[in-house]
């Protein structure tokens, strides 16, 4: 008679046993002798006891947790490095008198220390009311077609969009950040040659903070006629 037939004669099936054991986590504490009698198949070692199987699972879980911790520490270290780059850059931006100088300072810092190949700071002409600024219609088109009402876009651009923003710079992924509460001050754009450098879902806290910082600096430049 098979095990399943014996269970059926007793009015049970394996699911009943599994449910009972799940509801009685101390069952094997009350019946410790069963732990050594129960055997489980093992790919490398043949049959092993339930205790050995559980210990093996715990070792595997510990190894997995150690790998996850190592990855988290690596990510934390990289995030700290990026944060320090921005932290060192902020004081240098106070000395800038025009958006062009801001763009140059930001580009210099990010090209040297991070994988950023191009930086564009594009003031909106309608906000600063100066003819040298980029026409607002071009930003509106980018907002409408690419950003779809979002204040941050991460990913790729079409050929014409890249050419308009970054010229001939090698850009395969980008970050676009509106400046101002409604994006009324303009756009800050980062470009990277790495197609996966800027991607949907990545954290945007640092670049949002930079955009907020620029929203404080740009009005002073417009007020003093330096935009």
Coordinates of C-alpha atoms in Angstrom, one line a residue:
X1 CA 0.0 0.0 0.0
X2 CA 1.4 3.4 -0.9
X3 CA 1.7 6.3 1.5
X4 CA -1.0 8.2 -0.2
X5 CA -3.4 5.2 -0.1
X6 CA -2.8 4.9 3.7
X7 CA -3.5 8.6 4.1
X8 CA -6.7 8.2 2.0
X9 CA -7.9 5.3 4.2
X10 CA -7.3 7.5 7.3
X11 CA -9.4 10.3 5.7
X12 CA -6.4 12.5 5.2
X13 CA -4.2 13.8 2.4
X14 CA -0.8 15.5 2.3
X15 CA -2.4 19.0 2.4
X16 CA -4.0 18.2 5.8
X17 CA -0.6 17.2 7.2
X18 CA 1.1 20.3 5.8
X19 CA -1.6 22.5 7.2
X20 CA -1.3 20.9 10.6
X21 CA 2.5 21.2 10.8
X22 CA 2.2 24.9 9.7
X23 CA -0.2 25.5 12.5
X24 CA 2.0 23.7 15.0
X25 CA 5.5 25.3 14.7
X26 CA 6.6 23.6 17.9
X27 CA 5.6 20.1 16.7
X28 CA 9.2 18.9 16.3
X29 CA 10.1 20.4 19.6
X30 CA 7.6 18.0 21.2
X31 CA 8.8 15.2 19.0
X32 CA 12.5 15.7 18.5
X33 CA 13.2 12.1 17.5
X34 CA 11.4 12.6 14.3
X35 CA 13.9 15.2 13.1
X36 CA 16.6 12.5 12.6
X37 CA 14.3 10.0 11.2
X38 CA 12.8 12.2 8.4
X39 CA 15.0 12.2 5.3
X40 CA 15.1 14.6 2.4
X41 CA 16.7 14.2 -1.0
X42 CA 19.9 16.2 -1.6
X43 CA 21.5 16.7 -5.0
X44 CA 25.1 16.2 -3.8
X45 CA 24.8 14.3 -0.6
X46 CA 21.9 11.9 -1.2
X47 CA 19.4 11.7 1.6
X48 CA 19.9 14.1 4.6
X49 CA 18.0 14.6 7.8
X50 CA 15.5 17.4 8.2
X51 CA 17.9 19.1 10.6
X52 CA 20.7 19.0 8.1
X53 CA 18.4 20.3 5.3
X54 CA 17.3 23.2 7.5
X55 CA 20.9 24.1 8.4
X56 CA 21.8 24.0 4.7
X57 CA 18.9 26.4 3.9
X58 CA 20.0 28.7 6.7
X59 CA 23.6 28.7 5.3
X60 CA 22.3 29.5 1.9
X61 CA 20.2 32.3 3.3
X62 CA 23.1 33.8 5.2
X63 CA 25.3 33.7 2.1
X64 CA 22.5 35.5 0.1
X65 CA 22.1 38.1 2.9
X66 CA 25.9 38.7 2.9
X67 CA 25.8 39.3 -0.9
X68 CA 22.9 41.7 -0.5
X69 CA 24.7 43.6 2.2
X70 CA 27.8 43.8 0.1
X71 CA 25.8 45.2 -2.8
X72 CA 24.0 47.7 -0.5
X73 CA 27.4 48.9 0.8
X74 CA 28.7 49.3 -2.7
X75 CA 25.6 51.4 -3.7
X76 CA 25.9 53.4 -0.5
X77 CA 29.6 54.2 -1.2
X78 CA 28.8 55.3 -4.8
X79 CA 25.9 57.5 -3.6
X80 CA 28.2 59.1 -1.0
X81 CA 30.8 59.8 -3.7
X82 CA 28.1 61.4 -6.0
X83 CA 26.8 63.5 -3.0
X84 CA 30.3 64.8 -2.3
X85 CA 30.7 65.9 -5.9
X86 CA 27.6 68.0 -5.7
X87 CA 28.4 69.2 -2.3
X88 CA 31.8 70.5 -3.5
X89 CA 30.2 72.1 -6.5
X90 CA 27.5 74.2 -4.7
X91 CA 29.8 76.9 -3.2
X92 CA 31.4 77.5 -6.7
X93 CA 28.0 78.3 -8.2
X94 CA 27.5 81.3 -5.9
X95 CA 30.2 83.2 -7.8
X96 CA 28.4 82.8 -11.2
X97 CA 26.8 85.9 -12.7
X98 CA 25.1 84.4 -15.7
X99 CA 23.3 81.1 -16.6
X100 CA 26.1 80.4 -19.1
X101 CA 28.6 80.5 -16.2
X102 CA 26.4 78.2 -14.1
X103 CA 26.2 75.8 -17.0
X104 CA 30.0 75.9 -17.4
X105 CA 30.7 75.3 -13.7
X106 CA 28.2 72.4 -13.4
X107 CA 29.5 70.8 -16.6
X108 CA 33.1 71.1 -15.4
X109 CA 32.4 69.4 -12.1
X110 CA 30.3 66.6 -13.5
X111 CA 32.5 65.8 -16.4
X112 CA 35.6 65.5 -14.3
X113 CA 34.2 63.4 -11.5
X114 CA 31.0 61.7 -12.8
X115 CA 30.1 60.0 -16.1
X116 CA 28.4 63.1 -17.5
X117 CA 29.3 64.0 -21.1
X118 CA 27.1 67.1 -21.6
X119 CA 25.3 69.6 -19.5
X120 CA 22.7 72.2 -20.7
X121 CA 21.1 75.0 -18.7
X122 CA 18.3 76.4 -20.8
X123 CA 16.5 79.5 -19.3
X124 CA 12.9 80.0 -20.6
X125 CA 12.7 83.2 -22.7
X126 CA 9.2 84.0 -21.5
X127 CA 10.3 83.9 -17.8
X128 CA 13.6 85.9 -18.1
X129 CA 12.3 88.1 -21.0
X130 CA 15.6 88.2 -22.7
X131 CA 16.1 87.5 -26.5
X132 CA 19.3 85.5 -25.9
X133 CA 17.5 82.9 -24.0
X134 CA 16.2 79.7 -25.7
X135 CA 12.7 80.2 -27.1
X136 CA 10.0 79.0 -24.7
X137 CA 8.1 77.2 -27.6
X138 CA 11.0 74.7 -27.9
X139 CA 10.8 73.9 -24.2
X140 CA 7.1 73.6 -24.3
X141 CA 7.4 71.1 -27.1
X142 CA 9.9 69.0 -25.1
X143 CA 7.7 69.2 -22.0
X144 CA 4.6 68.2 -24.0
X145 CA 6.1 65.4 -26.1
X146 CA 8.7 63.9 -23.8
X147 CA 8.1 64.9 -20.2
X148 CA 4.2 64.7 -20.3
X149 CA 3.7 67.0 -17.3
X150 CA 6.5 65.4 -15.3
X151 CA 9.1 67.6 -13.7
X152 CA 11.9 65.0 -14.3
X153 CA 12.5 62.7 -17.3
X154 CA 15.1 60.0 -17.3
X155 CA 15.9 57.9 -20.4
X156 CA 16.6 58.4 -24.0
X157 CA 15.8 61.1 -26.6
X158 CA 15.2 61.2 -30.3
X159 CA 18.0 62.3 -32.6
X160 CA 16.5 65.8 -33.2
X161 CA 15.9 66.3 -29.5
X162 CA 19.5 65.4 -28.6
X163 CA 20.8 67.6 -31.3
X164 CA 18.7 70.5 -30.1
X165 CA 19.8 70.1 -26.5
X166 CA 23.3 68.7 -26.6
X167 CA 24.6 69.5 -30.1
X168 CA 27.2 67.0 -31.3
X169 CA 28.0 65.7 -27.8
X170 CA 27.8 61.9 -27.5
X171 CA 24.6 61.4 -25.5
X172 CA 22.8 58.0 -25.2
X173 CA 20.8 58.7 -22.1
X174 CA 19.8 61.9 -20.3
X175 CA 18.1 63.5 -17.3
X176 CA 15.8 66.5 -17.8
X177 CA 14.8 68.5 -14.8
X178 CA 12.4 71.5 -14.9
X179 CA 13.5 74.5 -12.9
X180 CA 10.9 76.4 -10.9
X181 CA 7.7 75.1 -9.4
X182 CA 6.0 74.8 -12.8
X183 CA 9.2 74.6 -14.9
X184 CA 8.7 78.2 -15.7
X185 CA 12.4 79.1 -15.3
X186 CA 13.7 76.7 -17.8
X187 CA 15.4 73.3 -18.1
X188 CA 18.5 71.6 -16.7
X189 CA 19.7 68.7 -18.9
X190 CA 22.4 66.1 -18.3
X191 CA 23.6 63.7 -21.0
X192 CA 25.7 60.6 -20.7
X193 CA 27.3 58.4 -23.3
X194 CA 26.2 55.4 -21.2
X195 CA 22.8 54.3 -22.4
X196 CA 21.9 53.0 -18.9
X197 CA 23.4 55.8 -16.9
X198 CA 20.0 57.7 -16.7
X199 CA 17.1 55.3 -16.6
X200 CA 13.5 55.3 -15.4
X201 CA 13.1 54.4 -11.7
X202 CA 16.5 55.7 -10.5
X203 CA 16.6 58.1 -7.6
X204 CA 16.3 61.8 -8.5
X205 CA 16.8 63.4 -5.1
X206 CA 20.2 65.0 -5.8
X207 CA 19.3 66.4 -9.2
X208 CA 16.1 67.7 -7.8
X209 CA 18.1 69.5 -5.1
X210 CA 20.3 71.0 -7.7
X211 CA 17.3 72.3 -9.7
X212 CA 15.9 73.8 -6.5
X213 CA 19.2 75.5 -5.9
X214 CA 19.3 76.9 -9.4
X215 CA 15.7 78.2 -8.9
X216 CA 17.2 80.4 -6.1
X217 CA 20.1 81.6 -8.1
X218 CA 18.5 82.4 -11.5
X219 CA 16.1 85.1 -10.2
X220 CA 19.1 87.1 -8.9
X221 CA 20.7 87.0 -12.3
X222 CA 17.6 88.2 -14.1
X223 CA 17.1 90.9 -11.5
X224 CA 20.6 92.2 -12.2
X225 CA 20.3 91.8 -15.9
X226 CA 22.9 89.0 -16.2
X227 CA 20.6 86.4 -17.7

